[in-house]
Amino acid sequence: GSKLIISDNTELEDDEERYDFKIEDVDGYAAEDLGIATETSGKTITGSEILHMDTMSDIITAINYASETRTPTKSLWWSPSSTAITPGWFCAASVPVRSSSMRMITPRYCPTSVCMPARTTTVVPAPVANGERIVGTLDSVLLKTLNGGQGFTGGIIEINANGNTAQVDLTDATTFAEVISRLEEANDTFDLGLDIGHDSNGTHLVIANSASSTSAVSISDVTGDFAEQTGLAQTSVIISSDNLQRQYINENTLLEDLSGGAGIAYGSFKITTANGTTATVRISQNADETVGDVIQAINSCGLDVEARINDTGDGIVVEDTSSGTGQLIISESGGSTAQDLNLLGSSDDGLIDGSFEFKLEIGANDTLAGLADRIDSETTLASASILNDGTSNSPYRLSLTATVSGSAGDLIIDTGTTDLGISTLTQAQDARVIFGGSAETGILLTSSDNSFDNVVDGLSFDITGVDDDPITVTVNEDLEGLMETLSELVSDFNDAMDRIGEYSDYDAETEEAGPLLGENTLLTIENRLHRLFTKTGANNGTFSRLSQIGITFSDGSLTFDEEKFKTAWASNREAVISFFTEEDTGVAAILEEEVEAMSGSDGLIERRTDALDSTSDLLQERVDSMNERLESKRGRLLNQFLAMEEVLAGLQTQQSALATLASLAASSSASSLLSS
């Protein structure tokens, strides 16, 4: 919520006297800032709106409200023509002084005893501290957002073209537009004869010799290394910088904004380091909202890995810091979370880079079909197919389609020095509808998928074509649609009960048991679902049970009586609506709360899954430990066996020698007898 509510839950005995409920600041202004510094004879104190830091105005207000700046003479000024916040000093009366170009933010606390009389307000000058520029211009970006967020260090560069030389000072340039502007100014001043701009993708700065198609242009650094950093330090007729790599992902980027607004699937993935240790990282919708949350979850998983924003500023990189010799592996643990973060895979060098920029290296032996397969399997940005245009000469073409619809699906394809002849067949754009009487007075609505949801309360529509003529949308009551929805709810409940029965059943004849027979979690869910659809709900004086509007239990299943529902609807339509939609006690709210408690990110099923995963990991550790012990014992037994074999071999040798001696002795005795 956006307010702090504190309730006194103290239960009093009959003879006890209740005193006033009071909250006051002991030190500082915390209670007063939250709006709870008050006294009441009731049991609840509700605070004021809590300030959310979303805009520049919020930051200014927060600084002014802070205890360190809460004085009657300190405030902040902000100029609409400036991008920096400037503190100043003043004495404020009831009518503050303003200028045409400045807006004054008056402090929240200004005791009248220190204010000057009305109409005699005086502005007292004071030292000014200017902050760094935090946004670019409407048609440009800050240089510090380029190079993956590392920015470029300005300096002086020298350009030689068509016999003329110019030095361009970029030392204090802050935006890409400023760089182009200063290059164009030098071009005009020194008659360099150049065209200066960027490529069609907006990713490279391009400087071309427009005065000669053969005379080369040379760019070098005089001070600093701006030309070297950007890749402009070259000699060529057309000089194209390196990819300037604007950072568009940082730790504050929302996960729901990734993949062109498609977001990610929440779930778990497993990390295996080069030394063989593993850990499972769970990304939860309730706990993890930003890329920074994912990075923190990886870094706190207990492994020797480090996650951070990559050097190109377009994804997460995971680095193995262990001393192992194996691979760094990130695999799914159910779901597609790792794939959606572009982290799914393995690496021999200990780095897995989740860049959302897909790099495709093309070799001399690659085919269009092979490239299409690689694009489909290795990136989530686009799908690829082979197009046959029907011509006899080279009819096959590679067709790429963004996986995200609307303007967010605009693909930027940088082929570098290789000309693949790529052209745009369909421009990425959002659907647009004018809501109102005319284009001049109406409100522009946009959608990335041709579906407009909740345009007005309860109204959604899809558009299927383009038309300049107005279309009238008439909203009527859809009783049949409502009954169909309730019927689907009943059907879904029965399907869930059937599935639970299937997995927990035991067939006495075949002696076959369901895979979840005796599983407590399943039985708990079954009982809670039964109670959910049979207990008393919101009581609006007319309806308090689903059975009163036609949804009843029969032989362990739900049934929906449409005629009974129609009768209830006709008798008191508003009561039926209230029964389902009441904010806290309505059927819809109760269903949502209960289902979330069972299947949500921190629900019954997930907790059981976590417990089973922990048990599985523990069992695997025991298996690994037993395998190590068995292998050790096998080694000992093998050594003992070899020793025994050596002893047996020695005994056999001795036995053979004794047999030989016995044979010789027998021969000697026979000879003696013959002699006698």
XYZ file of C-alpha atoms in Angstrom, residues 222-596:
375
model
C 45.910 14.803 -30.067
C 45.078 14.575 -26.376
C 43.176 11.786 -24.714
C 42.123 8.633 -26.543
C 38.595 9.378 -27.766
C 39.380 8.364 -31.375
C 41.111 5.183 -30.240
C 38.313 4.234 -27.856
C 35.550 4.726 -30.420
C 37.430 3.116 -33.307
C 37.633 6.377 -35.279
C 41.455 6.335 -35.323
C 41.654 5.182 -38.948
C 42.576 6.297 -42.452
C 39.905 5.572 -45.049
C 37.500 7.202 -47.483
C 34.659 6.192 -45.168
C 35.441 5.909 -41.477
C 32.953 3.984 -39.358
C 33.422 3.800 -35.611
C 33.113 0.609 -33.617
C 29.710 -0.310 -32.254
C 29.216 2.405 -29.645
C 27.364 -0.089 -27.431
C 24.795 1.990 -25.606
C 24.007 0.468 -22.226
C 20.319 -0.344 -21.984
C 20.398 -2.870 -19.138
C 21.537 -2.021 -15.620
C 20.854 -3.355 -12.142
C 17.665 -1.269 -11.898
C 16.187 -2.650 -15.120
C 12.900 -4.417 -14.398
C 12.777 -8.098 -15.307
C 9.362 -7.519 -16.877
C 10.984 -5.090 -19.344
C 13.495 -7.613 -20.705
C 13.066 -9.222 -24.123
C 11.274 -6.202 -25.500
C 8.726 -6.164 -22.702
C 7.995 -9.898 -22.809
C 9.787 -10.335 -19.474
C 11.132 -13.636 -18.158
C 9.609 -16.832 -16.834
C 10.187 -17.054 -13.079
C 11.674 -20.287 -11.793
C 15.012 -21.908 -10.980
C 18.288 -22.691 -12.691
C 21.304 -24.691 -11.599
C 24.910 -23.450 -11.637
C 27.790 -25.931 -11.740
C 31.266 -24.491 -11.271
C 34.498 -25.761 -12.783
C 35.358 -27.596 -9.546
C 32.093 -29.558 -9.642
C 30.132 -27.765 -6.901
C 26.495 -26.923 -7.643
C 23.746 -24.647 -6.361
C 20.206 -23.849 -7.438
C 19.205 -20.213 -7.887
C 15.499 -19.475 -7.550
C 14.071 -16.304 -9.128
C 10.708 -15.457 -7.557
C 8.158 -13.008 -8.912
C 7.466 -11.612 -5.451
C 11.070 -11.273 -4.306
C 12.958 -10.491 -7.520
C 11.872 -7.517 -9.618
C 15.067 -6.188 -11.178
C 18.219 -7.415 -12.895
C 20.081 -6.403 -9.731
C 17.943 -8.851 -7.737
C 19.020 -11.670 -10.086
C 22.670 -10.669 -9.740
C 22.344 -10.665 -5.946
C 20.637 -14.073 -5.992
C 23.494 -15.556 -8.044
C 26.227 -13.949 -5.942
C 24.638 -15.188 -2.707
C 24.103 -18.802 -3.825
C 27.254 -19.967 -2.015
C 29.376 -20.809 -5.080
C 32.647 -19.327 -6.318
C 30.927 -17.318 -9.033
C 30.499 -13.592 -9.642
C 27.581 -12.071 -11.549
C 27.540 -8.492 -12.828
C 26.383 -6.366 -15.750
C 28.491 -7.300 -18.782
C 30.937 -4.932 -20.471
C 28.524 -4.206 -23.331
C 25.728 -3.154 -20.943
C 23.163 -5.488 -22.459
C 22.934 -8.444 -20.083
C 24.323 -10.344 -17.097
C 27.703 -12.051 -17.181
C 28.522 -14.911 -14.783
C 32.206 -15.604 -14.064
C 33.572 -18.748 -12.432
C 36.133 -17.779 -9.776
C 36.843 -21.331 -8.566
C 40.110 -23.091 -9.276
C 38.516 -26.059 -11.030
C 39.425 -27.420 -14.445
C 35.941 -28.341 -15.638
C 33.244 -26.296 -17.328
C 31.025 -23.572 -15.926
C 27.492 -24.834 -16.614
C 24.136 -23.115 -16.171
C 21.176 -25.418 -16.734
C 17.445 -25.192 -16.201
C 15.893 -26.580 -13.048
C 12.388 -26.647 -14.473
C 11.122 -23.760 -16.564
C 13.014 -21.417 -18.871
C 14.451 -18.776 -16.532
C 18.098 -19.258 -17.567
C 17.177 -19.245 -21.248
C 15.103 -16.070 -20.858
C 18.110 -14.414 -19.178
C 20.352 -15.710 -22.007
C 22.469 -17.541 -19.410
C 21.669 -21.119 -20.446
C 24.765 -23.006 -21.588
C 28.328 -23.992 -20.722
C 31.759 -22.409 -20.989
C 35.327 -23.686 -20.998
C 36.804 -20.279 -20.140
C 34.674 -19.701 -17.023
C 32.485 -16.946 -18.507
C 28.847 -17.121 -19.570
C 27.714 -13.811 -21.059
C 23.944 -13.285 -21.120
C 24.151 -10.509 -23.697
C 20.871 -9.822 -25.447
C 22.941 -8.964 -28.503
C 23.236 -12.135 -30.578
C 26.513 -12.521 -32.476
C 26.410 -14.880 -35.468
C 29.715 -15.778 -37.084
C 29.313 -16.873 -40.693
C 31.841 -19.210 -42.285
C 32.491 -20.061 -45.899
C 30.778 -23.448 -45.550
C 27.637 -22.218 -43.767
C 24.256 -22.635 -45.466
C 21.064 -20.588 -45.114
C 19.319 -23.562 -43.497
C 22.165 -23.948 -41.007
C 22.076 -20.252 -40.142
C 18.298 -20.406 -39.655
C 18.669 -23.388 -37.294
C 21.335 -21.577 -35.273
C 19.246 -18.423 -34.962
C 16.226 -20.431 -33.793
C 18.205 -22.395 -31.201
C 20.720 -19.818 -29.956
C 18.723 -16.593 -29.529
C 15.330 -15.496 -28.283
C 15.405 -12.257 -30.301
C 14.075 -13.614 -33.582
C 12.918 -16.724 -35.388
C 14.353 -17.624 -38.777
C 12.976 -19.393 -41.815
C 13.914 -19.931 -45.467
C 11.864 -18.015 -48.049
C 11.566 -19.179 -51.660
C 10.699 -16.224 -53.906
C 10.025 -18.454 -56.919
C 12.724 -17.063 -59.176
C 15.096 -19.351 -61.049
C 18.255 -17.536 -59.963
C 19.063 -17.789 -56.235
C 15.446 -18.053 -55.050
C 16.218 -18.781 -51.413
C 16.385 -16.006 -48.828
C 16.833 -15.898 -45.064
C 13.779 -14.382 -43.357
C 13.973 -13.092 -39.756
C 10.927 -12.322 -37.620
C 11.133 -10.679 -34.188
C 9.708 -12.760 -31.362
C 8.206 -9.626 -29.780
C 5.416 -7.742 -31.531
C 5.011 -3.989 -31.781
C 7.721 -1.322 -31.747
C 9.597 -3.280 -29.058
C 10.307 -5.915 -31.731
C 12.362 -3.550 -33.893
C 15.415 -5.607 -34.872
C 18.794 -3.909 -35.239
C 21.008 -6.014 -37.509
C 24.626 -4.896 -37.734
C 26.459 -6.777 -40.497
C 29.715 -4.892 -40.003
C 31.819 -4.945 -43.168
C 29.782 -7.777 -44.728
C 26.910 -6.738 -46.983
C 24.200 -9.384 -46.678
C 21.643 -7.360 -48.617
C 19.225 -7.244 -45.673
C 16.125 -5.096 -46.137
C 13.126 -4.410 -43.884
C 9.895 -5.927 -45.206
C 7.641 -4.908 -42.302
C 8.460 -1.982 -40.046
C 8.005 -2.702 -36.333
C 5.271 -0.464 -34.930
C 2.536 -0.405 -32.322
C -1.158 -0.429 -33.125
C -2.740 3.012 -32.654
C -6.340 3.951 -32.020
C -7.831 7.395 -31.471
C -10.353 7.244 -28.636
C -12.801 10.096 -28.983
C -14.723 12.116 -31.521
C -11.789 13.155 -33.714
C -8.039 12.882 -34.173
C -7.625 16.476 -32.975
C -9.429 16.072 -29.661
C -9.208 12.324 -29.053
C -6.771 10.339 -26.916
C -4.149 8.178 -28.609
C -4.172 4.533 -27.436
C -1.319 2.185 -28.323
C -0.822 -1.567 -28.126
C 2.012 -3.858 -29.138
C -0.250 -6.796 -30.048
C -3.486 -5.272 -31.458
C -5.293 -6.016 -28.189
C -6.512 -3.129 -26.028
C -7.358 -4.194 -22.487
C -9.513 -2.306 -19.984
C -9.717 0.809 -22.139
C -12.642 1.727 -19.947
C -13.657 -0.365 -16.972
C -14.432 -3.845 -18.261
C -13.992 -3.019 -21.969
C -11.336 -4.763 -24.056
C -11.173 -5.109 -27.818
C -8.943 -6.329 -30.643
C -8.353 -4.481 -33.896
C -8.035 -6.383 -37.169
C -7.518 -3.638 -39.746
C -6.947 0.025 -40.504
C -9.850 2.465 -40.929
C -10.107 6.254 -40.885
C -13.856 6.180 -40.246
C -15.025 6.178 -36.606
C -16.210 2.878 -35.154
C -18.826 2.896 -32.416
C -18.452 0.312 -29.668
C -21.642 -0.523 -27.806
C -21.245 -2.268 -24.439
C -24.101 -4.572 -23.421
C -24.541 -6.983 -20.561
C -23.140 -10.405 -21.467
C -25.031 -12.798 -19.206
C -24.253 -15.784 -21.422
C -20.538 -14.991 -21.273
C -20.698 -14.724 -17.481
C -22.410 -18.110 -17.199
C -19.842 -19.607 -19.558
C -17.063 -18.312 -17.291
C -18.711 -19.843 -14.210
C -19.217 -23.104 -16.086
C -15.493 -23.131 -16.981
C -14.645 -22.494 -13.318
C -16.710 -25.532 -12.311
C -15.111 -27.610 -15.083
C -11.597 -26.567 -14.049
C -12.327 -27.498 -10.420
C -13.612 -30.926 -11.437
C -10.592 -31.492 -13.700
C -8.315 -30.614 -10.765
C -10.142 -33.079 -8.503
C -9.908 -35.788 -11.176
C -6.190 -35.171 -11.555
C -5.679 -35.297 -7.778
C -7.617 -38.563 -7.654
C -5.550 -39.992 -10.503
C -2.249 -39.248 -8.784
C -3.312 -40.297 -5.282
C -5.439 -43.374 -6.151
C -4.698 -47.007 -5.398
C -5.999 -49.853 -7.569
C -6.532 -52.847 -5.309
C -6.984 -55.249 -8.231
C -3.763 -54.384 -10.031
C -2.017 -53.277 -6.823
C -0.834 -50.153 -8.640
C -0.496 -46.918 -6.680
C -0.582 -43.373 -7.980
C 2.773 -41.565 -7.970
C 1.619 -39.190 -5.200
C -0.268 -41.656 -3.022
C 0.016 -40.543 0.597
C 1.569 -37.179 -0.306
C 0.421 -34.784 2.406
C 0.679 -31.689 0.208
C -1.726 -33.162 -2.334
C -4.215 -34.102 0.359
C -3.947 -30.623 1.887
C -4.657 -28.994 -1.476
C -7.650 -31.272 -2.030
C -9.124 -30.405 1.379
C -8.521 -26.683 0.923
C -10.192 -26.686 -2.498
C -13.220 -28.473 -1.062
C -13.497 -25.976 1.786
C -12.962 -23.086 -0.608
C -16.049 -23.953 -2.655
C -18.318 -24.907 0.239
C -17.592 -22.369 2.975
C -19.544 -19.201 3.608
C -18.221 -16.252 1.634
C -19.103 -12.563 1.397
C -22.455 -11.933 3.048
C -24.163 -8.984 1.383
C -27.518 -9.723 2.980
C -28.714 -11.786 0.029
C -26.001 -14.303 -0.915
C -23.319 -15.895 1.221
C -22.750 -19.301 -0.460
C -22.044 -20.440 -4.012
C -24.919 -22.906 -3.714
C -27.323 -19.950 -3.562
C -26.413 -18.964 -7.121
C -26.354 -22.457 -8.607
C -22.863 -23.867 -7.881
C -23.261 -26.932 -5.668
C -21.431 -30.099 -4.641
C -22.701 -33.485 -5.743
C -20.763 -36.761 -5.308
C -17.445 -34.971 -4.854
C -17.857 -32.755 -7.925
C -19.226 -29.295 -8.617
C -22.300 -28.714 -10.766
C -23.578 -25.464 -12.192
C -27.324 -24.874 -12.407
C -27.751 -22.127 -15.020
C -31.468 -21.654 -14.304
C -30.826 -21.102 -10.599
C -28.123 -18.564 -11.482
C -30.464 -16.729 -13.869
C -33.091 -16.574 -11.129
C -30.572 -15.129 -8.640
C -29.348 -12.655 -11.267
C -32.860 -11.501 -12.096
C -33.825 -11.132 -8.440
C -30.810 -9.053 -7.364
C -28.174 -8.405 -10.026
C -26.103 -6.026 -7.854
C -25.970 -8.521 -4.975
C -24.623 -11.246 -7.305
C -21.952 -8.876 -8.627
C -21.041 -7.816 -5.078
C -20.885 -11.467 -3.989
C -18.121 -12.077 -6.547
C -16.313 -8.733 -6.647
C -16.270 -7.434 -3.057
C -12.667 -6.235 -2.562
C -11.626 -8.404 0.390
C -14.440 -10.898 0.989
C -15.775 -11.506 -2.523
C -15.477 -14.921 -4.154
C -12.898 -13.656 -6.663
C -10.680 -12.174 -3.918
C -10.925 -15.336 -1.804
C -10.154 -17.559 -4.796
C -7.136 -15.450 -5.739
C -5.800 -15.452 -2.183
C -6.246 -19.193 -1.707
C -4.797 -20.168 -5.088
C -1.814 -17.869 -4.485
